[in-house]
mmCIF file of C-alpha atoms in Angstrom:
data_model
loop_
_atom_site.group_PDB
_atom_site.id
_atom_site.type_symbol
_atom_site.label_atom_id
_atom_site.label_comp_id
_atom_site.label_asym_id
_atom_site.label_seq_id
_atom_site.Cartn_x
_atom_site.Cartn_y
_atom_site.Cartn_z
ATOM 1 C CA MET P 489 86.591 -203.481 51.496
ATOM 2 C CA LEU P 490 87.355 -203.686 55.208
ATOM 3 C CA HIS P 491 90.112 -201.856 57.101
ATOM 4 C CA THR P 492 91.573 -202.087 60.587
ATOM 5 C CA ILE P 493 92.281 -198.928 62.588
ATOM 6 C CA GLU P 494 92.971 -197.891 66.165
ATOM 7 C CA THR P 495 90.808 -195.109 67.588
ATOM 8 C CA LYS P 496 92.655 -192.238 69.232
ATOM 9 C CA LYS P 497 90.189 -189.852 70.834
ATOM 10 C CA TYR P 498 86.504 -189.069 71.317
ATOM 11 C CA VAL P 499 84.993 -186.136 69.427
ATOM 12 C CA PHE P 500 81.816 -184.154 70.015
ATOM 13 C CA SER P 501 79.362 -186.206 67.971
ATOM 14 C CA GLY P 502 79.167 -189.562 69.686
ATOM 15 C CA SER P 503 82.095 -190.894 67.645
ATOM 16 C CA SER P 504 85.770 -191.548 68.121
ATOM 17 C CA LEU P 505 88.366 -190.890 65.453
ATOM 18 C CA GLY P 506 91.282 -192.782 63.984
ATOM 19 C CA TYR P 507 93.371 -192.484 60.838
ATOM 20 C CA LEU P 508 93.414 -194.333 57.528
ATOM 21 C CA ASN P 509 95.792 -193.483 54.674
ATOM 22 C CA GLY P 510 96.476 -190.076 56.177
ATOM 23 C CA LYS P 511 92.794 -189.167 56.563
ATOM 24 C CA VAL P 512 90.769 -188.741 59.734
ATOM 25 C CA VAL P 513 88.139 -191.485 60.158
ATOM 26 C CA PHE P 514 85.022 -190.893 62.276
ATOM 27 C CA VAL P 515 83.424 -194.054 63.667
ATOM 28 C CA PRO P 516 80.110 -193.913 65.588
ATOM 29 C CA PHE P 517 79.755 -196.183 68.643
ATOM 30 C CA SER P 518 83.514 -196.488 68.999
ATOM 31 C CA LEU P 519 85.503 -195.507 72.090
ATOM 32 C CA PRO P 520 89.065 -194.202 72.389
ATOM 33 C CA ASN P 521 91.898 -196.737 72.281
ATOM 34 C CA GLU P 522 90.020 -199.518 70.531
ATOM 35 C CA LYS P 523 91.232 -201.671 67.663
ATOM 36 C CA ILE P 524 88.350 -202.084 65.251
ATOM 37 C CA LYS P 525 87.579 -203.427 61.818
ATOM 38 C CA ILE P 526 85.646 -200.866 59.793
ATOM 39 C CA GLU P 527 83.850 -200.375 56.522
ATOM 40 C CA ILE P 528 83.893 -197.000 54.772
ATOM 41 C CA VAL P 529 80.425 -195.460 54.523
ATOM 42 C CA ASP P 530 81.328 -192.118 52.982
ATOM 43 C CA GLU P 531 84.668 -190.670 51.913
ATOM 44 C CA LYS P 532 85.230 -186.936 51.589
ATOM 45 C CA LYS P 533 88.262 -184.950 50.525
ATOM 46 C CA ASN P 534 89.664 -184.565 54.038
ATOM 47 C CA TYR P 535 87.905 -187.210 56.127
ATOM 48 C CA ILE P 536 86.089 -190.535 56.111
ATOM 49 C CA ASN P 537 82.886 -191.715 57.785
ATOM 50 C CA ALA P 538 82.925 -195.405 58.639
ATOM 51 C CA LYS P 539 81.015 -198.020 60.602
ATOM 52 C CA ILE P 540 82.193 -200.788 62.911
ATOM 53 C CA ILE P 541 82.228 -204.280 61.476
ATOM 54 C CA GLU P 542 84.076 -205.949 64.339
ATOM 55 C CA ILE P 543 85.652 -204.839 67.605
ATOM 56 C CA LEU P 544 89.024 -206.574 67.749
ATOM 57 C CA GLU P 545 90.293 -205.019 70.993
ATOM 58 C CA PRO P 546 87.550 -203.287 73.006
ATOM 59 C CA SER P 547 88.052 -200.490 75.492
ATOM 60 C CA PRO P 548 87.853 -201.611 79.153
ATOM 61 C CA ASP P 549 85.086 -199.017 79.476
ATOM 62 C CA ARG P 550 82.889 -200.662 76.831
ATOM 63 C CA ILE P 551 79.711 -202.336 78.092
ATOM 64 C CA PHE P 552 76.691 -204.005 76.547
ATOM 65 C CA PRO P 553 73.947 -201.387 75.979
ATOM 66 C CA HIS P 554 70.978 -201.451 78.354
ATOM 67 C CA CYS P 555 68.437 -200.738 75.620
ATOM 68 C CA LYS P 556 67.557 -203.259 72.925
ATOM 69 C CA TYR P 557 66.831 -200.425 70.469
ATOM 70 C CA PHE P 558 70.176 -198.696 71.045
ATOM 71 C CA TYR P 559 71.913 -199.227 67.702
ATOM 72 C CA HIS P 560 68.729 -198.488 65.724
ATOM 73 C CA CYS P 561 66.935 -195.680 67.597
ATOM 74 C CA GLY P 562 68.025 -192.121 66.839
ATOM 75 C CA GLY P 563 68.099 -191.094 70.498
ATOM 76 C CA CYS P 564 70.975 -192.320 72.656
ATOM 77 C CA ASN P 565 74.426 -192.820 71.160
ATOM 78 C CA MET P 566 76.695 -193.519 74.155
ATOM 79 C CA GLN P 567 75.161 -196.509 75.930
ATOM 80 C CA MET P 568 78.130 -198.637 74.864
ATOM 81 C CA ALA P 569 80.261 -196.823 77.486
ATOM 82 C CA LYS P 570 80.186 -196.983 81.277
ATOM 83 C CA ASP P 571 78.370 -194.029 82.849
ATOM 84 C CA GLU P 572 81.565 -192.678 84.432
ATOM 85 C CA MET P 573 83.392 -192.897 81.113
ATOM 86 C CA GLN P 574 80.564 -191.085 79.355
ATOM 87 C CA ARG P 575 80.870 -188.160 81.732
ATOM 88 C CA TYR P 576 84.624 -188.065 81.217
ATOM 89 C CA LEU P 577 84.183 -188.044 77.423
ATOM 90 C CA ARG P 578 81.611 -185.258 77.504
ATOM 91 C CA LEU P 579 83.913 -183.237 79.733
ATOM 92 C CA SER P 580 86.851 -183.882 77.397
ATOM 93 C CA SER P 581 84.861 -182.735 74.372
ATOM 94 C CA VAL P 582 84.092 -179.403 76.080
ATOM 95 C CA LYS P 583 87.764 -178.929 76.985
ATOM 96 C CA ASP P 584 88.730 -179.575 73.354
ATOM 97 C CA THR P 585 86.182 -177.030 72.169
ATOM 98 C CA PHE P 586 87.425 -174.419 74.654
ATOM 99 C CA PHE P 587 90.978 -175.012 73.455
ATOM 100 C CA LYS P 588 89.995 -174.321 69.830
ATOM 101 C CA PHE P 589 88.582 -170.936 70.867
ATOM 102 C CA ASN P 590 91.569 -170.128 73.102
ATOM 103 C CA ILE P 591 89.457 -170.308 76.257
ATOM 104 C CA ASN P 592 91.369 -171.616 79.245
ATOM 105 C CA PHE P 593 88.962 -171.993 82.122
ATOM 106 C CA PRO P 594 88.204 -174.698 84.741
ATOM 107 C CA ILE P 595 85.007 -176.687 84.242
ATOM 108 C CA GLU P 596 82.781 -177.833 87.076
ATOM 109 C CA MET P 597 80.494 -180.741 86.208
ATOM 110 C CA ILE P 598 77.075 -181.249 87.802
ATOM 111 C CA PHE P 599 75.204 -184.486 87.201
ATOM 112 C CA ASP P 600 72.213 -186.406 88.494
ATOM 113 C CA LYS P 601 70.637 -189.716 87.442
ATOM 114 C CA ASP P 602 72.083 -191.581 84.458
ATOM 115 C CA TRP P 603 68.826 -193.439 83.747
ATOM 116 C CA GLU P 604 65.064 -192.792 83.999
ATOM 117 C CA TYR P 605 65.523 -189.032 83.781
ATOM 118 C CA ARG P 606 63.768 -187.896 80.590
ATOM 119 C CA ALA P 607 60.283 -186.400 81.057
ATOM 120 C CA ARG P 608 59.687 -185.033 77.552
ATOM 121 C CA PHE P 609 59.463 -187.027 74.299
ATOM 122 C CA GLN P 610 58.416 -186.563 70.712
ATOM 123 C CA PHE P 611 56.998 -189.831 69.425
ATOM 124 C CA HIS P 612 55.662 -190.708 65.974
ATOM 125 C CA ILE P 613 52.580 -192.819 65.416
ATOM 126 C CA HIS P 614 53.421 -195.860 63.276
ATOM 127 C CA GLU P 615 50.965 -198.694 62.681
ATOM 128 C CA LYS P 616 48.775 -197.179 65.438
ATOM 129 C CA LYS P 617 51.596 -197.520 67.968
ATOM 130 C CA LEU P 618 54.350 -195.358 69.428
ATOM 131 C CA SER P 619 57.657 -195.136 67.630
ATOM 132 C CA LEU P 620 60.869 -193.133 67.603
ATOM 133 C CA LEU P 621 62.762 -192.235 64.451
ATOM 134 C CA GLY P 622 65.756 -194.343 63.483
ATOM 135 C CA ARG P 623 69.318 -193.111 63.526
ATOM 136 C CA LYS P 624 69.839 -190.539 60.756
ATOM 137 C CA SER P 625 66.754 -191.779 58.941
ATOM 138 C CA SER P 626 62.982 -191.440 58.803
ATOM 139 C CA THR P 627 62.535 -195.113 59.679
ATOM 140 C CA SER P 628 60.069 -195.647 62.523
ATOM 141 C CA ILE P 629 61.246 -197.848 65.377
ATOM 142 C CA LEU P 630 58.320 -199.248 67.355
ATOM 143 C CA ILE P 631 59.174 -199.146 71.052
ATOM 144 C CA GLU P 632 57.651 -200.631 74.187
ATOM 145 C CA ASP P 633 60.153 -199.258 76.688
ATOM 146 C CA CYS P 634 62.924 -196.686 77.025
ATOM 147 C CA PRO P 635 65.400 -196.885 79.946
ATOM 148 C CA VAL P 636 66.214 -193.162 79.855
ATOM 149 C CA ALA P 637 62.514 -192.238 80.118
ATOM 150 C CA CYS P 638 61.227 -191.274 83.546
ATOM 151 C CA LYS P 639 59.264 -193.901 85.459
ATOM 152 C CA ASP P 640 55.877 -192.415 84.527
ATOM 153 C CA ILE P 641 56.614 -192.644 80.805
ATOM 154 C CA ARG P 642 58.142 -196.117 81.135
ATOM 155 C CA THR P 643 55.000 -197.353 82.868
ATOM 156 C CA TRP P 644 52.829 -195.710 80.208
ATOM 157 C CA LEU P 645 54.866 -197.254 77.385
ATOM 158 C CA LYS P 646 54.497 -200.719 78.862
ATOM 159 C CA THR P 647 50.713 -200.451 78.616
ATOM 160 C CA SER P 648 51.252 -200.481 74.820
ATOM 161 C CA PRO P 649 48.737 -197.720 74.040
ATOM 162 C CA ILE P 650 46.941 -198.054 70.694
ATOM 163 C CA PHE P 651 46.089 -194.962 68.625
ATOM 164 C CA ASP P 652 43.261 -196.130 66.360
ATOM 165 C CA ASP P 653 42.052 -192.695 65.282
ATOM 166 C CA VAL P 654 45.423 -191.042 64.793
ATOM 167 C CA LYS P 655 46.877 -190.497 61.332
ATOM 168 C CA GLU P 656 49.988 -192.483 60.393
ATOM 169 C CA GLY P 657 53.143 -190.459 61.011
ATOM 170 C CA THR P 658 51.526 -188.000 63.437
ATOM 171 C CA ARG P 659 53.934 -186.454 65.908
ATOM 172 C CA LEU P 660 52.905 -186.966 69.511
ATOM 173 C CA HIS P 661 54.443 -184.713 72.134
ATOM 174 C CA VAL P 662 54.448 -186.259 75.591
ATOM 175 C CA PHE P 663 55.424 -184.782 78.952
ATOM 176 C CA ALA P 664 55.331 -186.590 82.295
ATOM 177 C CA CYS P 665 55.472 -185.077 85.763
ATOM 178 C CA ASN P 666 53.999 -185.442 89.229
ATOM 179 C CA GLY P 667 52.610 -188.900 88.400
ATOM 180 C CA ASN P 668 50.818 -187.789 85.232
ATOM 181 C CA VAL P 669 51.474 -188.297 81.506
ATOM 182 C CA PHE P 670 50.281 -185.482 79.227
ATOM 183 C CA SER P 671 50.098 -185.586 75.421
ATOM 184 C CA ASP P 672 49.007 -183.073 72.799
ATOM 185 C CA ILE P 673 46.344 -185.516 71.600
ATOM 186 C CA ASN P 674 44.577 -185.731 74.954
ATOM 187 C CA ASP P 675 45.636 -182.624 76.859
ATOM 188 C CA ALA P 676 45.661 -178.914 76.062
ATOM 189 C CA ASN P 677 48.230 -178.155 78.742
ATOM 190 C CA VAL P 678 50.757 -179.726 81.081
ATOM 191 C CA SER P 679 50.391 -178.897 84.764
ATOM 192 C CA LEU P 680 53.738 -179.055 86.542
ATOM 193 C CA ASN P 681 54.934 -178.246 90.040
ATOM 194 C CA ILE P 682 58.653 -177.846 90.534
ATOM 195 C CA LEU P 683 60.448 -176.244 93.490
ATOM 196 C CA ASN P 684 57.177 -174.745 94.775
ATOM 197 C CA LYS P 685 56.423 -173.055 91.455
ATOM 198 C CA HIS P 686 53.481 -173.993 89.266
ATOM 199 C CA PHE P 687 53.850 -174.097 85.481
ATOM 200 C CA THR P 688 51.369 -174.620 82.715
ATOM 201 C CA PHE P 689 52.325 -175.038 79.062
ATOM 202 C CA SER P 690 51.270 -177.029 76.036
ATOM 203 C CA PRO P 691 52.814 -180.512 75.640
ATOM 204 C CA GLY P 692 54.467 -179.340 72.424
ATOM 205 C CA SER P 693 56.163 -176.329 74.035
ATOM 206 C CA PHE P 694 59.836 -176.429 74.848
ATOM 207 C CA PHE P 695 60.543 -177.266 78.478
ATOM 208 C CA GLN P 696 63.623 -178.926 79.919
ATOM 209 C CA SER P 697 63.257 -182.701 79.747
ATOM 210 C CA ASN P 698 65.453 -183.520 82.763
ATOM 211 C CA LEU P 699 63.589 -182.070 85.752
ATOM 212 C CA GLY P 700 66.151 -183.234 88.304
ATOM 213 C CA MET P 701 68.901 -181.359 86.498
ATOM 214 C CA LEU P 702 66.634 -178.344 86.014
ATOM 215 C CA GLU P 703 66.274 -178.113 89.795
ATOM 216 C CA LYS P 704 70.067 -178.204 90.130
ATOM 217 C CA LEU P 705 70.456 -175.491 87.489
ATOM 218 C CA ILE P 706 67.954 -173.265 89.314
ATOM 219 C CA ALA P 707 69.848 -173.839 92.576
ATOM 220 C CA VAL P 708 73.139 -172.759 90.974
ATOM 221 C CA LEU P 709 71.575 -169.653 89.456
ATOM 222 C CA GLY P 710 70.085 -168.831 92.854
ATOM 223 C CA GLU P 711 73.584 -168.710 94.351
ATOM 224 C CA TYR P 712 74.614 -165.911 91.985
ATOM 225 C CA ILE P 713 71.502 -163.885 91.127
ATOM 226 C CA THR P 714 71.070 -161.120 93.688
ATOM 227 C CA GLU P 715 68.525 -158.329 93.907
ATOM 228 C CA GLY P 716 68.432 -155.575 91.316
ATOM 229 C CA ASP P 717 66.231 -153.149 89.428
ATOM 230 C CA ARG P 718 65.783 -154.887 86.097
ATOM 231 C CA LEU P 719 66.028 -158.493 84.822
ATOM 232 C CA LEU P 720 66.137 -159.503 81.143
ATOM 233 C CA ASP P 721 64.969 -163.041 80.285
ATOM 234 C CA PHE P 722 66.259 -163.427 76.724
ATOM 235 C CA TYR P 723 64.742 -166.334 74.738
ATOM 236 C CA SER P 724 62.388 -166.754 77.680
ATOM 237 C CA GLY P 725 60.234 -169.642 76.454
ATOM 238 C CA VAL P 726 57.366 -170.240 78.908
ATOM 239 C CA GLY P 727 59.057 -168.099 81.550
ATOM 240 C CA THR P 728 60.974 -170.793 83.427
ATOM 241 C CA PHE P 729 63.762 -168.568 84.730
ATOM 242 C CA SER P 730 61.575 -165.500 85.265
ATOM 243 C CA LEU P 731 59.310 -167.522 87.529
ATOM 244 C CA PHE P 732 62.148 -168.278 89.915
ATOM 245 C CA PHE P 733 63.978 -164.947 89.879
ATOM 246 C CA ALA P 734 61.518 -162.155 89.044
ATOM 247 C CA ASP P 735 60.846 -161.590 92.764
ATOM 248 C CA LYS P 736 64.390 -160.312 93.199
ATOM 249 C CA PHE P 737 63.812 -157.391 90.823
ATOM 250 C CA SER P 738 61.511 -154.403 90.432
ATOM 251 C CA GLU P 739 61.032 -155.081 86.742
ATOM 252 C CA VAL P 740 61.357 -158.101 84.446
ATOM 253 C CA HIS P 741 61.420 -158.156 80.642
ATOM 254 C CA LEU P 742 60.808 -161.378 78.716
ATOM 255 C CA MET P 743 61.825 -161.631 75.058
ATOM 256 C CA GLU P 744 60.529 -164.623 73.058
ATOM 257 C CA HIS P 745 59.720 -165.003 69.365
ATOM 258 C CA ASN P 746 57.167 -167.805 69.940
ATOM 259 C CA LYS P 747 53.939 -165.973 70.793
ATOM 260 C CA GLY P 748 52.300 -169.106 72.224
ATOM 261 C CA SER P 749 55.171 -169.656 74.638
ATOM 262 C CA LEU P 750 55.132 -165.998 75.662
ATOM 263 C CA GLU P 751 51.397 -166.194 76.424
ATOM 264 C CA MET P 752 52.150 -169.201 78.631
ATOM 265 C CA ALA P 753 54.866 -167.161 80.343
ATOM 266 C CA LYS P 754 52.282 -164.482 81.158
ATOM 267 C CA THR P 755 49.981 -167.092 82.628
ATOM 268 C CA ASN P 756 52.789 -168.682 84.653
ATOM 269 C CA LEU P 757 53.879 -165.384 86.178
ATOM 270 C CA GLU P 758 50.268 -164.595 87.074
ATOM 271 C CA LEU P 759 49.781 -168.032 88.644
ATOM 272 C CA ASN P 760 52.779 -167.523 90.895
ATOM 273 C CA GLY P 761 52.111 -164.031 92.187
ATOM 274 C CA SER P 762 54.984 -161.516 92.008
ATOM 275 C CA SER P 763 52.402 -158.733 91.773
ATOM 276 C CA HIS P 764 54.950 -156.132 92.939
ATOM 277 C CA VAL P 765 57.142 -156.830 89.919
ATOM 278 C CA LYS P 766 56.491 -154.894 86.713
ATOM 279 C CA ARG P 767 56.356 -157.370 83.810
ATOM 280 C CA PHE P 768 56.959 -156.687 80.142
ATOM 281 C CA PHE P 769 56.520 -159.262 77.398
ATOM 282 C CA HIS P 770 58.178 -158.774 74.016
ATOM 283 C CA ALA P 771 56.940 -161.072 71.250
ATOM 284 C CA ILE P 772 59.751 -160.457 68.813
ATOM 285 C CA SER P 773 62.704 -162.262 67.318
ATOM 286 C CA ALA P 774 66.084 -161.834 68.979
ATOM 287 C CA GLU P 775 67.427 -160.275 65.775
ATOM 288 C CA SER P 776 64.865 -157.450 66.094
ATOM 289 C CA TRP P 777 65.340 -156.833 69.826
ATOM 290 C CA ASN P 778 67.508 -153.728 69.395
ATOM 291 C CA ARG P 779 64.640 -151.971 67.573
ATOM 292 C CA LEU P 780 62.549 -151.869 70.761
ATOM 293 C CA GLU P 781 62.535 -149.080 73.344
ATOM 294 C CA ALA P 782 63.121 -151.811 75.943
ATOM 295 C CA SER P 783 66.547 -152.454 74.428
ATOM 296 C CA LYS P 784 67.620 -148.959 75.474
ATOM 297 C CA LEU P 785 67.084 -149.688 79.167
ATOM 298 C CA VAL P 786 69.786 -150.658 81.637
ATOM 299 C CA TYR P 787 69.656 -154.251 82.913
ATOM 300 C CA ASP P 788 71.351 -155.545 86.039
ATOM 301 C CA VAL P 789 71.041 -159.205 85.045
ATOM 302 C CA ALA P 790 70.329 -161.075 81.815
ATOM 303 C CA ILE P 791 69.568 -164.786 81.550
ATOM 304 C CA VAL P 792 70.120 -165.979 77.995
ATOM 305 C CA ASP P 793 68.972 -169.414 76.814
ATOM 306 C CA PRO P 794 69.326 -169.479 73.021
ATOM 307 C CA PRO P 795 68.677 -172.340 70.584
ATOM 308 C CA ARG P 796 71.504 -174.623 69.469
ATOM 309 C CA THR P 797 72.698 -171.982 66.987
ATOM 310 C CA GLY P 798 73.673 -169.700 69.880
ATOM 311 C CA ILE P 799 73.191 -165.961 70.242
ATOM 312 C CA ASP P 800 72.539 -164.276 66.896
ATOM 313 C CA LYS P 801 75.008 -161.640 65.678
ATOM 314 C CA ARG P 802 72.789 -158.609 66.257
ATOM 315 C CA SER P 803 71.974 -159.636 69.812
ATOM 316 C CA MET P 804 75.634 -160.407 70.455
ATOM 317 C CA TRP P 805 76.540 -156.893 69.306
ATOM 318 C CA TRP P 806 73.836 -155.508 71.640
ATOM 319 C CA PHE P 807 75.211 -157.405 74.657
ATOM 320 C CA CYS P 808 78.739 -156.275 73.869
ATOM 321 C CA GLN P 809 77.641 -152.625 73.603
ATOM 322 C CA LYS P 810 75.039 -152.567 76.374
ATOM 323 C CA HIS P 811 77.249 -154.032 79.111
ATOM 324 C CA VAL P 812 74.676 -155.841 81.215
ATOM 325 C CA LYS P 813 76.374 -156.205 84.590
ATOM 326 C CA LYS P 814 75.830 -159.941 84.976
ATOM 327 C CA LEU P 815 75.114 -162.370 82.138
ATOM 328 C CA PHE P 816 74.009 -165.962 82.690
ATOM 329 C CA TYR P 817 74.341 -167.953 79.470
ATOM 330 C CA VAL P 818 72.538 -171.325 79.378
ATOM 331 C CA SER P 819 73.694 -173.279 76.325
ATOM 332 C CA CYS P 820 72.840 -176.583 74.664
ATOM 333 C CA ASP P 821 75.871 -176.580 72.358
ATOM 334 C CA PRO P 822 79.489 -176.172 73.559
ATOM 335 C CA VAL P 823 80.677 -175.065 70.112
ATOM 336 C CA THR P 824 78.322 -172.103 69.777
ATOM 337 C CA PHE P 825 78.809 -171.296 73.463
ATOM 338 C CA SER P 826 82.585 -171.164 72.980
ATOM 339 C CA ARG P 827 82.181 -168.992 69.895
ATOM 340 C CA ASP P 828 79.907 -166.564 71.761
ATOM 341 C CA ALA P 829 82.065 -166.601 74.901
ATOM 342 C CA PHE P 830 85.098 -165.623 72.817
ATOM 343 C CA VAL P 831 83.195 -162.604 71.431
ATOM 344 C CA LEU P 832 81.827 -161.552 74.841
ATOM 345 C CA ILE P 833 85.320 -161.693 76.334
ATOM 346 C CA THR P 834 87.323 -160.113 73.508
ATOM 347 C CA GLN P 835 84.785 -157.550 72.255
ATOM 348 C CA GLY P 836 82.399 -157.038 75.162
ATOM 349 C CA GLY P 837 84.959 -156.848 77.944
ATOM 350 C CA TYR P 838 83.302 -159.634 79.908
ATOM 351 C CA LYS P 839 85.069 -162.021 82.233
ATOM 352 C CA LEU P 840 84.014 -165.657 82.369
ATOM 353 C CA GLU P 841 83.490 -165.981 86.096
ATOM 354 C CA LYS P 842 82.294 -169.602 86.250
ATOM 355 C CA TYR P 843 81.487 -172.440 83.867
ATOM 356 C CA TYR P 844 79.299 -175.440 84.689
ATOM 357 C CA LEU P 845 78.871 -178.492 82.503
ATOM 358 C CA LEU P 846 75.315 -179.632 83.249
ATOM 359 C CA ASP P 847 74.814 -183.314 82.470
ATOM 360 C CA PHE P 848 71.194 -183.084 81.298
ATOM 361 C CA TYR P 849 71.391 -185.889 78.725
ATOM 362 C CA PRO P 850 73.208 -189.038 79.925
ATOM 363 C CA GLN P 851 73.606 -191.845 77.360
ATOM 364 C CA THR P 852 74.005 -189.190 74.620
ATOM 365 C CA HIS P 853 76.756 -186.801 73.511
ATOM 366 C CA HIS P 854 74.524 -183.762 74.095
ATOM 367 C CA ILE P 855 75.662 -181.199 76.631
ATOM 368 C CA GLU P 856 73.932 -178.397 78.513
ATOM 369 C CA SER P 857 76.060 -175.767 80.199
ATOM 370 C CA LEU P 858 75.959 -172.540 82.171
ATOM 371 C CA GLY P 859 78.481 -169.750 81.731
ATOM 372 C CA ILE P 860 78.451 -166.867 84.188
ATOM 373 C CA PHE P 861 79.887 -163.635 82.777
ATOM 374 C CA SER P 862 80.517 -160.395 84.619
ATOM 375 C CA LEU P 863 82.053 -157.015 83.822
#
């Protein structure tokens, strides 16, 4: 059975919502203020998931997607909107999230390229060729191009590489930089130069996929991070932030549960000098951090870059009790950021000094952000 609704607002998921028989209806690929014909996909007690059957009255900001795989691939979910409208919708979703957590604070948005920005991919080998997983499914979508991929990866994709000796379904991690394409099938490590710093890490390690925006993030941090005695790099990964800011401190502590990433962080700090800085590497989970002697030290600055789940409860308690003078919180989820910000402000006595929405992932609903907290 088909229904006609009018969408009211965008929500943080790549969907807009409307109402049907008193229930909220979430519709992927819809934009605010559209009249659409829908089919119910899944009905719950308090809401409905639906799909578009026909767009009766489109938004003036609706466009035809650039990518032929758009409605099938599980990557992008906002290509149906103009780039300017996408940024507005992402900004609106953060404001809505702040409102729910009673956070009233101005948001400054920083953005870069809308296309050809992504340097890191996880492909799957299907029928000896490269594929991406389908939307909310394990279906493999064979691809020959991707307009959000950086130029090096786009060129590589168009050569249609064949993987004769690779098992069906194998994950292939790919990273492109400085004119090279690295993969975990052919290369042990990526070699990357960014802002006069040299990094090495395995293709499967986490590293920001939008290098242009990473440079802008580093520039913003550089405006605020001044000299001090001790820096804490919490969830340090391969040492990205320590590499740029360790020189401003006498001592730097890196906490990371992934031992392979922490070993790469050691290598990266050694490659880039900073011999006058004392370095300490803690291969431990964030939840166990407060068991270490290092947790009893006083830190002038902490840079925190947690997974999508945000800062765990034990670490949040530690930050609230320890009172690090300056806390830089890099987040990939506005909901968990807002939750954690509320705790830091109400229980830790912190003030949210500045908030940046960092547009790392155009054509998607995903958001990176930076919150700067001080006591």
